[in-house]
XYZ file of N, CA and C in Angstrom:
441
model
N -23.369 88.667 74.807
C -22.115 88.997 75.449
C -20.953 88.256 74.792
N -21.180 87.037 74.358
C -20.117 86.283 73.700
C -19.666 86.963 72.426
N -20.613 87.495 71.658
C -20.273 88.161 70.406
C -19.351 89.354 70.670
N -19.700 90.167 71.668
C -18.859 91.315 71.999
C -17.459 90.873 72.392
N -17.374 89.818 73.175
C -16.068 89.321 73.583
C -15.281 88.830 72.373
N -15.958 88.126 71.459
C -15.280 87.626 70.256
C -14.774 88.764 69.404
N -15.596 89.783 69.225
C -15.188 90.927 68.413
C -14.022 91.641 69.083
N -14.101 91.845 70.398
C -13.024 92.506 71.119
C -11.742 91.691 71.017
N -11.854 90.372 71.139
C -10.686 89.510 71.021
C -10.081 89.620 69.624
N -10.930 89.590 68.590
C -10.440 89.713 67.217
C -9.758 91.059 67.017
N -10.352 92.117 67.553
C -9.760 93.451 67.431
C -8.419 93.506 68.138
N -8.355 92.921 69.320
C -7.111 92.904 70.069
C -6.039 92.136 69.302
N -6.424 91.029 68.675
C -5.470 90.270 67.878
C -4.986 91.069 66.682
N -5.902 91.808 66.033
C -5.503 92.617 64.885
C -4.503 93.685 65.316
N -4.760 94.340 66.442
C -3.834 95.363 66.930
C -2.494 94.718 67.255
N -2.523 93.580 67.942
C -1.294 92.891 68.291
C -0.492 92.502 67.060
N -1.171 92.003 66.029
C -0.496 91.640 64.787
C 0.131 92.860 64.145
N -0.616 93.956 64.066
C -0.088 95.167 63.445
C 1.117 95.691 64.222
N 1.028 95.699 65.546
C 2.137 96.183 66.350
C 3.350 95.264 66.204
N 3.118 93.951 66.210
C 4.212 92.997 66.116
C 4.955 93.126 64.792
N 4.240 93.446 63.729
C 4.860 93.563 62.420
C 5.471 94.944 62.196
N 5.366 95.829 63.172
C 5.960 97.148 63.053
C 5.199 98.063 62.104
N 3.943 97.805 61.890
C 3.146 98.582 60.942
C 2.258 99.592 61.663
N 2.786 100.259 62.659
C 1.995 101.199 63.433
C 2.469 102.626 63.182
N 1.515 103.493 62.907
C 1.803 104.908 62.706
C 1.057 105.679 63.786
N 1.716 106.630 64.415
C 1.072 107.484 65.412
C 1.134 108.915 64.900
N -0.029 109.539 64.799
C -0.121 110.931 64.355
C -0.527 111.789 65.543
N 0.366 112.674 65.959
C 0.156 113.530 67.127
C -0.454 114.873 66.727
N -1.129 115.503 67.683
C -1.645 116.874 67.532
C -2.434 117.083 66.241
N -3.278 116.142 65.923
C -4.090 116.238 64.714
C -5.312 117.124 64.955
N -5.690 117.871 63.942
C -6.860 118.747 64.006
C -7.794 118.392 62.855
N -9.078 118.282 63.160
C -10.066 118.039 62.110
C -10.104 119.238 61.171
N -9.975 119.001 59.892
C -10.073 120.047 58.875
C -11.439 119.902 58.207
N -12.245 120.964 58.284
C -13.592 120.915 57.703
C -13.589 121.558 56.319
N -14.316 120.932 55.406
C -14.509 121.480 54.064
C -15.916 121.104 53.603
N -16.337 121.696 52.507
C -17.639 121.364 51.921
C -17.407 120.557 50.654
N -18.116 119.444 50.537
C -18.045 118.595 49.354
C -19.466 118.345 48.875
N -19.807 118.890 47.714
C -21.150 118.722 47.138
C -22.247 119.096 48.139
N -22.031 120.150 48.904
C -23.022 120.628 49.857
C -23.032 119.911 51.189
N -22.092 119.015 51.406
C -22.026 118.268 52.659
C -20.716 118.576 53.375
N -20.760 118.570 54.696
C -19.556 118.818 55.493
C -18.666 117.588 55.489
N -17.392 117.816 55.189
C -16.398 116.750 55.209
C -15.330 117.125 56.214
N -14.957 116.169 57.060
C -13.969 116.382 58.110
C -12.821 115.408 57.889
N -11.591 115.935 57.848
C -10.423 115.127 57.510
C -9.348 115.258 58.582
N -8.709 114.123 58.878
C -7.563 114.054 59.792
C -6.424 113.356 59.075
N -5.210 113.715 59.404
C -4.081 112.923 58.957
C -3.239 113.555 57.887
N -2.558 112.679 57.156
C -1.616 113.074 56.127
C -2.007 112.402 54.816
N -1.207 112.600 53.792
C -1.484 111.965 52.502
C -1.355 110.441 52.572
N -0.575 109.931 53.521
C -0.367 108.483 53.609
C -1.143 107.803 54.729
N -1.729 108.554 55.630
C -2.534 108.000 56.726
C -3.650 109.002 57.013
N -4.854 108.667 56.569
C -5.919 109.665 56.624
C -7.264 109.034 56.965
N -8.063 109.808 57.684
C -9.437 109.441 58.007
C -10.306 110.612 57.578
N -11.357 110.312 56.823
C -12.245 111.367 56.318
C -13.694 110.915 56.508
N -14.491 111.763 57.145
C -15.906 111.460 57.314
C -16.729 112.589 56.698
N -17.672 112.207 55.871
C -18.585 113.165 55.251
C -19.941 112.991 55.909
N -20.519 114.105 56.335
C -21.785 114.075 57.063
C -22.888 114.686 56.209
N -24.048 114.068 56.242
C -25.194 114.532 55.453
C -26.462 114.500 56.316
N -26.496 115.276 57.413
C -27.659 115.221 58.304
C -28.937 115.774 57.675
N -28.804 116.624 56.653
C -29.981 117.225 56.021
C -30.455 116.463 54.787
N -29.824 115.336 54.495
C -30.215 114.517 53.342
C -30.238 115.373 52.075
N -29.092 115.969 51.752
C -28.958 116.952 50.676
C -29.495 116.449 49.340
N -29.276 115.170 49.015
C -29.637 114.667 47.692
C -30.807 113.692 47.690
N -31.603 113.660 48.741
C -32.746 112.745 48.717
C -33.180 112.323 50.095
N -33.806 111.162 50.133
C -34.418 110.663 51.360
C -33.449 109.933 52.293
N -32.251 109.653 51.829
C -31.298 108.941 52.671
C -29.970 109.708 52.719
N -29.176 109.393 53.720
C -27.910 110.090 53.913
C -26.873 109.654 52.887
N -26.121 110.613 52.398
C -25.007 110.344 51.501
C -23.678 110.484 52.227
N -23.707 110.344 53.532
C -22.481 110.397 54.319
C -21.569 109.238 53.951
N -20.290 109.360 54.322
C -19.346 108.280 54.033
C -18.134 108.379 54.949
N -17.404 107.285 54.999
C -16.128 107.231 55.688
C -15.077 106.846 54.663
N -13.985 107.595 54.625
C -12.858 107.273 53.755
C -11.623 107.032 54.591
N -10.850 106.020 54.233
C -9.666 105.648 55.000
C -8.494 105.433 54.052
N -7.362 106.036 54.386
C -6.094 105.760 53.705
C -5.138 105.265 54.775
N -4.597 104.077 54.566
C -3.648 103.485 55.509
C -2.253 103.529 54.901
N -1.216 103.677 55.732
C 0.133 103.801 55.183
C 0.669 102.549 54.502
N 0.289 101.365 54.969
C 0.846 100.131 54.411
C -0.214 99.254 53.755
N -1.380 99.167 54.327
C -2.475 98.355 53.790
C -3.240 99.231 52.798
N -2.866 99.165 51.550
C -3.353 100.123 50.550
C -4.815 99.957 50.155
N -5.400 98.803 50.355
C -6.803 98.620 49.994
C -7.509 97.742 51.032
N -7.639 98.261 52.259
C -8.267 97.432 53.297
C -9.752 97.197 53.002
N -10.188 95.992 53.303
C -11.599 95.654 53.127
C -12.401 95.878 54.406
N -11.691 95.954 55.514
C -12.348 96.165 56.809
C -11.418 96.952 57.713
N -11.986 97.919 58.431
C -11.242 98.617 59.472
C -12.024 98.512 60.766
N -11.293 98.555 61.840
C -11.895 98.634 63.166
C -11.430 99.955 63.740
N -12.385 100.782 64.157
C -12.079 102.049 64.814
C -12.195 101.778 66.311
N -11.102 101.969 67.028
C -11.049 101.647 68.453
C -10.776 102.890 69.277
N -11.565 103.082 70.325
C -11.308 104.202 71.231
C -10.415 103.727 72.362
N -9.803 104.665 73.039
C -8.970 104.333 74.192
C -9.812 103.744 75.320
N -11.126 103.990 75.300
C -12.018 103.476 76.336
C -12.559 102.086 76.010
N -12.153 101.523 74.857
C -12.562 100.167 74.520
C -13.736 100.058 73.558
N -14.355 101.166 73.194
C -15.446 101.106 72.230
C -14.874 100.867 70.837
N -15.660 100.209 69.982
C -15.178 99.898 68.648
C -16.310 99.907 67.631
N -15.951 100.236 66.411
C -16.885 100.164 65.280
C -16.166 99.417 64.172
N -16.836 98.437 63.612
C -16.271 97.646 62.524
C -16.922 98.118 61.234
N -16.086 98.541 60.282
C -16.581 99.136 59.047
C -15.997 98.378 57.852
N -16.871 97.915 56.963
C -16.450 97.266 55.721
C -16.231 98.353 54.670
N -15.144 98.239 53.901
C -14.780 99.243 52.904
C -14.709 98.631 51.505
N -14.946 99.463 50.523
C -14.697 99.127 49.126
C -13.852 100.252 48.558
N -12.652 99.923 48.111
C -11.712 100.929 47.607
C -11.473 102.053 48.612
N -11.412 101.698 49.897
C -11.108 102.668 50.940
C -12.264 103.532 51.389
N -13.482 103.231 50.914
C -14.643 104.070 51.234
C -15.799 103.194 51.723
N -16.516 103.718 52.702
C -17.728 103.066 53.203
C -18.859 104.079 53.156
N -19.776 103.959 52.189
C -20.950 104.835 52.198
C -21.775 104.567 53.454
N -22.316 105.591 54.055
C -23.092 105.426 55.276
C -24.215 104.408 55.085
N -24.842 104.397 53.929
C -25.944 103.469 53.677
C -25.503 102.008 53.680
N -24.219 101.747 53.458
C -23.702 100.376 53.446
C -23.232 99.918 54.827
N -23.177 100.840 55.779
C -22.719 100.534 57.131
C -23.945 100.303 58.018
N -23.902 99.257 58.816
C -24.993 99.006 59.759
C -25.194 100.244 60.633
N -26.458 100.597 60.859
C -26.769 101.817 61.617
C -26.061 101.836 62.967
N -25.996 100.708 63.632
C -25.334 100.644 64.929
C -23.847 100.937 64.833
N -23.206 100.427 63.782
C -21.773 100.686 63.615
C -21.510 102.136 63.224
N -22.391 102.730 62.408
C -22.217 104.151 62.065
C -22.344 105.004 63.332
N -23.325 104.701 64.167
C -23.494 105.441 65.426
C -22.285 105.279 66.334
N -21.743 104.059 66.411
C -20.548 103.828 67.220
C -19.366 104.618 66.670
N -19.209 104.615 65.348
C -18.130 105.368 64.706
C -18.216 106.846 65.068
N -19.384 107.426 64.878
C -19.576 108.852 65.175
C -19.343 109.111 66.661
N -19.812 108.218 67.512
C -19.585 108.365 68.950
C -18.111 108.361 69.307
N -17.357 107.433 68.731
C -15.920 107.360 69.006
C -15.233 108.645 68.577
N -15.530 109.124 67.373
C -14.868 110.329 66.864
C -15.303 111.583 67.609
N -16.529 111.582 68.127
C -17.079 112.758 68.815
C -16.733 112.819 70.296
N -16.297 111.703 70.855
C -16.087 111.645 72.299
C -14.650 111.344 72.712
N -13.753 111.131 71.762
C -12.401 110.710 72.103
C -11.354 111.561 71.403
N -10.286 111.870 72.125
C -9.171 112.585 71.515
C -8.049 111.630 71.124
N -8.239 110.344 71.393
C -7.294 109.337 70.927
C -8.087 108.122 70.471
N -7.805 107.658 69.272
C -8.433 106.453 68.754
C -7.520 105.860 67.694
N -7.745 104.588 67.395
C -6.927 103.893 66.405
C -7.801 103.389 65.273
N -7.223 103.370 64.087
C -7.831 102.749 62.918
C -6.943 101.553 62.601
N -7.543 100.360 62.613
C -6.774 99.126 62.533
C -7.302 98.250 61.402
N -6.388 97.665 60.630
C -6.733 96.633 59.654
C -6.023 95.352 60.084
N -6.110 94.325 59.280
C -5.444 93.066 59.632
C -3.926 93.186 59.587
N -3.397 94.222 58.902
C -1.944 94.329 58.780
C -1.401 95.741 58.972
N -2.212 96.648 59.510
C -1.800 98.041 59.616
C -2.548 98.695 60.778
N -1.972 99.734 61.337
C -2.650 100.469 62.406
C -2.168 101.912 62.422
N -3.114 102.816 62.633
C -2.802 104.231 62.783
C -3.496 104.720 64.041
N -2.734 105.354 64.914
C -3.315 105.981 66.097
C -3.375 107.478 65.838
N -4.545 108.042 66.047
C -4.757 109.481 65.901
C -4.876 110.088 67.294
N -4.049 111.070 67.586
C -4.165 111.873 68.793
C -4.612 113.253 68.336
N -5.868 113.571 68.626
C -6.448 114.808 68.112
C -6.525 115.868 69.202
N -6.453 117.141 68.775
C -6.503 118.243 69.725
C -7.929 118.469 70.235
N -8.923 118.178 69.405
C -10.342 118.310 69.792
C -11.130 117.195 69.144
N -12.200 116.793 69.796
C -13.053 115.760 69.233
C -13.815 116.301 68.013
N -14.353 115.392 67.224
C -15.153 115.769 66.064
C -16.406 116.493 66.552
N -16.645 117.679 66.031
C -17.823 118.468 66.386
C -18.680 118.598 65.145
N -19.502 117.581 64.893
C -20.294 117.562 63.670
C -21.562 116.753 63.880
N -22.562 117.075 63.121
C -23.804 116.331 63.144
C -23.733 115.290 62.023
N -23.463 114.051 62.389
C -23.252 112.994 61.396
C -24.185 111.820 61.633
N -25.426 112.077 61.866
C -26.356 110.982 62.159
C -26.711 110.172 60.950
């Protein structure tokens, strides 16, 4: 329980810092755009300067493990090493990034499940770094098989 409280406190501090510095972007009426990338479904939200992209590989198209990924573009924090995805209900997933991308295999299974849960169950969520924040207000939740 202490760990959860510490993580929640750290997340709250990150949001507070981002808001205090005026680095908050709110994107209204966003719709998931689906496309195919190398035989896998890719779902994208946002704009060229603030974007969230998740690629799902439930059928293991290229082998025995998933080639799914999460891609993040933030408006001010151009190369975040970590993002926290926060739902309005308080759920969170902490994702480590390299060059704005987190391959599913590099993300702890529990955090990937939390990420997919947040995107699949919420029409409002935030993507937060230590110096930036984007709130997505979506018209519909993510409807995809991204296990």
